[in-house]
Tab-separated table of C-alpha atoms in Angstrom:
chain	number	residue	atom	x	y	z
A	43	MET	CA	94.317	64.591	62.090
A	44	SER	CA	95.423	64.371	65.736
A	45	SER	CA	95.753	61.098	67.603
A	46	LEU	CA	92.659	61.926	69.673
A	47	GLN	CA	90.654	62.574	66.507
A	48	ARG	CA	91.804	59.231	65.129
A	49	PHE	CA	90.705	57.642	68.414
A	50	GLU	CA	87.208	59.130	68.032
A	51	ARG	CA	87.019	57.994	64.416
A	52	ARG	CA	87.928	54.415	65.365
A	53	LEU	CA	85.223	54.328	68.027
A	54	GLU	CA	82.625	55.698	65.649
A	55	GLN	CA	83.488	53.080	63.044
A	56	MET	CA	83.446	50.280	65.576
A	57	ILE	CA	80.259	51.013	67.496
A	58	SER	CA	78.338	53.183	65.042
A	59	GLY	CA	76.117	56.006	66.249
A	60	ALA	CA	74.773	54.119	69.264
A	61	PHE	CA	77.799	55.013	71.314
A	62	ALA	CA	77.586	58.712	70.441
A	63	ARG	CA	73.896	58.843	71.369
A	64	ALA	CA	74.520	57.111	74.687
A	65	PHE	CA	77.238	59.584	75.623
A	66	ARG	CA	75.759	62.775	74.169
A	67	SER	CA	75.169	64.351	77.612
A	68	ALA	CA	77.663	62.345	79.635
A	69	VAL	CA	81.421	61.811	79.809
A	70	GLN	CA	82.916	61.809	76.317
A	71	PRO	CA	85.378	58.999	75.442
A	72	VAL	CA	87.832	61.496	73.951
A	73	GLU	CA	87.945	63.293	77.319
A	74	ILE	CA	88.930	60.032	79.010
A	75	ALA	CA	91.579	59.366	76.355
A	76	ALA	CA	93.051	62.834	76.874
A	77	ALA	CA	93.054	62.346	80.657
A	78	LEU	CA	94.906	59.034	80.332
A	79	GLN	CA	97.537	60.708	78.170
A	80	ARG	CA	97.937	63.502	80.744
A	81	GLU	CA	98.259	60.864	83.468
A	82	CYS	CA	101.233	59.432	81.587
A	83	ASP	CA	102.765	62.869	80.975
A	84	ASN	CA	102.371	64.009	84.590
A	85	ASN	CA	103.733	60.801	86.139
A	86	ALA	CA	106.648	60.027	83.833
A	87	GLN	CA	109.749	58.962	85.779
A	88	ILE	CA	113.095	59.592	84.123
A	89	LEU	CA	115.139	56.387	83.957
A	90	SER	CA	117.698	57.541	81.405
A	91	ARG	CA	118.110	60.174	78.700
A	92	GLN	CA	116.012	58.099	76.309
A	93	ARG	CA	113.700	56.216	78.652
A	94	ARG	CA	110.869	57.393	80.886
A	95	LEU	CA	108.639	55.081	82.885
A	96	VAL	CA	104.887	55.809	82.963
A	97	PRO	CA	101.876	54.178	84.670
A	98	ASN	CA	100.323	51.149	83.004
A	99	ASP	CA	97.429	50.374	85.375
A	100	PHE	CA	94.540	52.842	85.038
A	101	HIS	CA	91.217	53.080	86.890
A	102	VAL	CA	88.622	55.443	85.419
A	103	GLU	CA	86.062	56.462	88.046
A	104	LEU	CA	82.643	57.571	86.802
A	105	ALA	CA	79.235	58.445	88.180
A	106	GLN	CA	76.939	55.412	88.361
A	107	THR	CA	74.750	56.858	85.581
A	108	ASP	CA	77.710	57.193	83.235
A	109	LEU	CA	78.987	53.732	84.153
A	110	GLU	CA	75.596	52.226	83.255
A	111	ARG	CA	75.609	54.017	79.889
A	112	LEU	CA	79.092	52.700	79.239
A	113	ALA	CA	78.348	49.079	80.181
A	114	PRO	CA	77.357	47.812	76.686
A	115	TYR	CA	80.549	49.248	75.194
A	116	ASP	CA	83.099	49.021	78.029
A	117	THR	CA	85.147	46.159	76.549
A	118	ALA	CA	85.486	47.799	73.134
A	119	MET	CA	86.181	51.199	74.671
A	120	ALA	CA	88.847	49.827	77.036
A	121	ALA	CA	90.582	48.133	74.090
A	122	GLU	CA	90.611	51.381	72.094
A	123	LEU	CA	91.824	53.381	75.099
A	124	GLU	CA	94.654	50.892	75.658
A	125	LYS	CA	95.625	51.271	72.006
A	126	GLN	CA	95.502	55.051	72.285
A	127	VAL	CA	97.660	55.152	75.428
A	128	THR	CA	100.166	52.772	73.848
A	129	GLU	CA	100.441	54.977	70.751
A	130	HIS	CA	100.903	58.057	72.945
A	131	ALA	CA	103.688	56.281	74.832
A	132	GLN	CA	105.456	55.284	71.609
A	133	GLN	CA	105.282	58.840	70.267
A	134	ASN	CA	106.820	60.253	73.453
A	135	GLY	CA	109.434	57.617	74.211
A	136	TYR	CA	107.620	56.280	77.287
A	137	SER	CA	108.056	52.763	78.669
A	138	PHE	CA	105.467	50.708	80.534
A	139	PRO	CA	106.645	48.363	83.325
A	140	GLY	CA	104.023	45.806	82.301
A	141	PRO	CA	100.858	45.320	80.215
A	142	VAL	CA	98.458	48.271	79.978
A	143	SER	CA	95.210	47.747	81.881
A	144	ILE	CA	92.165	50.076	81.973
A	145	ASP	CA	89.170	49.469	84.247
A	146	PHE	CA	85.973	51.451	84.796
A	147	GLU	CA	84.568	51.894	88.296
A	148	ALA	CA	81.657	53.731	89.951
A	149	ALA	CA	82.352	56.583	92.384
A	150	GLU	CA	79.546	57.824	94.625
A	151	ASP	CA	80.954	61.354	94.910
A	152	LEU	CA	80.913	61.982	91.147
A	153	THR	CA	77.946	63.423	89.267
A	154	THR	CA	76.953	62.747	85.668
A	155	GLY	CA	79.550	64.067	83.256
A	156	ARG	CA	82.368	64.031	85.826
A	157	PHE	CA	85.182	61.505	86.069
A	158	ARG	CA	88.694	61.038	87.408
A	159	VAL	CA	91.604	58.760	86.664
A	160	ARG	CA	93.789	56.897	89.146
A	161	SER	CA	96.957	55.272	87.893
A	162	ARG	CA	100.006	53.378	89.037
A	163	ALA	CA	103.033	51.694	87.551
A	164	GLN	CA	102.485	47.975	88.090
A	165	ALA	CA	105.485	45.858	87.165
A	166	LYS	CA	105.191	42.678	85.153
A	167	VAL	CA	106.001	39.633	87.291
A	168	SER	CA	107.151	36.235	86.037
A	169	SER	CA	108.661	32.994	87.296
A	170	ASN	CA	109.122	29.404	86.195
A	171	SER	CA	106.654	27.966	88.726
A	172	THR	CA	103.612	26.030	87.498
A	173	HIS	CA	99.977	26.217	88.595
A	174	THR	CA	100.424	22.773	90.162
A	175	GLN	CA	103.369	23.971	92.254
A	176	VAL	CA	101.389	27.012	93.394
A	177	GLY	CA	98.385	24.842	94.284
A	178	ARG	CA	100.478	22.458	96.392
A	179	ALA	CA	102.502	25.130	98.166
A	180	ARG	CA	102.190	25.628	101.915
A	181	ALA	CA	103.013	29.302	101.417
A	182	VAL	CA	103.013	31.647	98.445
A	183	LEU	CA	104.323	35.065	97.539
A	184	GLU	CA	101.659	37.362	96.083
A	185	VAL	CA	102.976	40.045	93.721
A	186	ASN	CA	100.796	42.284	91.529
A	187	GLY	CA	98.014	39.735	91.236
A	188	THR	CA	100.322	36.743	90.708
A	189	GLN	CA	101.246	33.914	93.099
A	190	HIS	CA	104.583	32.122	93.422
A	191	PRO	CA	105.330	29.162	95.731
A	192	LEU	CA	107.570	29.674	98.761
A	193	ALA	CA	109.269	26.319	99.153
A	194	PRO	CA	112.572	25.162	100.709
A	195	PRO	CA	115.337	26.216	100.413
A	196	GLY	CA	113.986	29.582	99.294
A	197	VAL	CA	113.242	32.075	96.550
A	198	VAL	CA	115.326	34.937	95.159
A	199	VAL	CA	113.349	37.955	93.934
A	200	GLY	CA	114.822	40.523	91.576
A	201	ARG	CA	114.839	42.148	88.151
A	202	GLY	CA	117.500	39.908	86.627
A	203	THR	CA	116.885	36.819	84.528
A	204	ASP	CA	118.654	34.693	87.149
A	205	ALA	CA	116.087	35.539	89.861
A	206	ASP	CA	113.424	32.948	90.728
A	207	VAL	CA	110.700	35.612	90.726
A	208	ARG	CA	111.409	38.359	88.188
A	209	ILE	CA	109.908	41.839	88.538
A	210	ASN	CA	110.185	44.460	85.790
A	211	ASP	CA	110.520	47.352	88.231
A	212	PRO	CA	113.425	49.793	87.702
A	213	GLY	CA	113.671	50.259	91.478
A	214	VAL	CA	114.380	46.548	91.951
A	215	SER	CA	117.958	45.232	91.766
A	216	ARG	CA	118.894	42.202	89.662
A	217	GLN	CA	118.926	40.103	92.844
A	218	HIS	CA	117.124	42.186	95.442
A	219	VAL	CA	115.857	39.969	98.279
A	220	GLU	CA	115.832	36.317	99.243
A	221	PHE	CA	113.054	34.509	101.087
A	222	ARG	CA	114.623	31.594	102.971
A	223	VAL	CA	112.229	28.758	103.725
A	224	GLU	CA	112.724	25.903	106.209
A	225	ALA	CA	110.116	23.185	106.602
A	226	ALA	CA	109.195	21.884	110.050
A	227	ALA	CA	106.677	19.202	110.931
A	228	ASP	CA	103.932	21.635	111.862
A	229	ARG	CA	104.862	24.867	110.039
A	230	LEU	CA	107.212	26.679	107.715
A	231	HIS	CA	109.825	29.080	108.946
A	232	ILE	CA	110.270	31.965	106.502
A	233	ASP	CA	112.633	34.890	106.730
A	234	VAL	CA	113.579	37.538	104.213
A	235	ARG	CA	116.930	39.262	103.770
A	236	ASP	CA	118.207	42.028	101.532
A	237	LEU	CA	120.879	40.910	99.071
A	238	GLY	CA	122.833	44.166	99.087
A	239	SER	CA	120.324	45.884	96.813
A	240	THR	CA	120.639	49.518	95.762
A	241	ASN	CA	117.349	50.690	97.290
A	242	GLY	CA	116.946	48.266	100.196
A	243	MET	CA	113.647	46.857	101.406
A	244	LEU	CA	110.791	47.736	103.745
A	245	VAL	CA	109.154	45.068	105.901
A	246	ASP	CA	105.667	46.164	106.938
A	247	GLY	CA	106.768	49.736	106.336
A	248	GLN	CA	110.033	49.551	108.295
A	249	LYS	CA	113.497	49.707	106.738
A	250	MET	CA	115.254	46.397	107.455
A	251	THR	CA	118.015	44.195	106.102
A	252	ARG	CA	116.574	40.964	107.502
A	253	SER	CA	113.307	39.893	109.142
A	254	VAL	CA	111.079	36.948	109.936
A	255	ALA	CA	108.162	36.756	107.477
A	256	ASP	CA	104.798	35.493	108.696
A	257	ASP	CA	101.378	35.236	107.063
A	258	GLY	CA	100.465	38.721	105.797
A	259	THR	CA	103.984	40.171	105.976
A	260	GLN	CA	104.467	42.803	103.265
A	261	VAL	CA	107.911	43.419	101.801
A	262	THR	CA	108.320	46.483	99.585
A	263	ILE	CA	111.126	46.635	97.016
A	264	GLY	CA	111.206	49.472	94.510
A	265	ASN	CA	107.565	50.307	93.780
A	266	THR	CA	106.413	46.727	94.264
A	267	VAL	CA	104.815	45.071	97.294
A	268	LEU	CA	105.394	41.358	97.988
A	269	THR	CA	102.914	39.711	100.362
A	270	VAL	CA	103.546	36.419	102.149
A	271	LYS	CA	100.488	34.154	102.351
A	272	VAL	CA	100.599	30.967	104.424
A	273	VAL	CA	98.082	28.345	103.389
A	274	PRO	CA	96.078	26.871	106.317
A	275	GLU	CA	96.774	23.195	106.951
A	276	ASP	CA	93.135	22.176	106.445
A	277	VAL	CA	92.986	23.672	102.913
């Protein structure tokens, strides 16, 4: 029995025949599972002889009619699809940069029975900051849906365990960039500088080694975008 057949069997056992009836004339779950596996195969990046990086953030776009049929089962189906993609990765020696996530979305240009998959490699981000520190910060660094306080004297971002904000992105050096923060009476002064990284950094799309960082400034390192957000004084 193939992995896709096992996937179908698990869904049938979990949701009974209701799922099959709902999807008889629409997108079949096994088709989505196969497409997710192809998305991994087609976007695998070679990191070493034994390690290949693949996307971990997937968005499945469906026609509105198919999305409505899926709604009662979307949580269970997403969980099974995540399991299936993880098994496929293990069988092929793939590595994910972070947790696997699968979301379903409506697309106006798709008709019933049609779908497409968008994917990206979204690195896991961690730091030692607390929710309280984030809530009190006058500025934060937003990275892949997470927030980290930008407070004096500054924050080092990199892949290594000694970085203040750690990003599991193979294109990021152990210590890649530093955000230097100086507090003034009325505002923060923030600048960012490259720490001699292998791949450098882009500031708002421009290659730089150092730059002032204001509210909304985007710094790209590896495949990851860091966004500076300054909190208004009245908040």
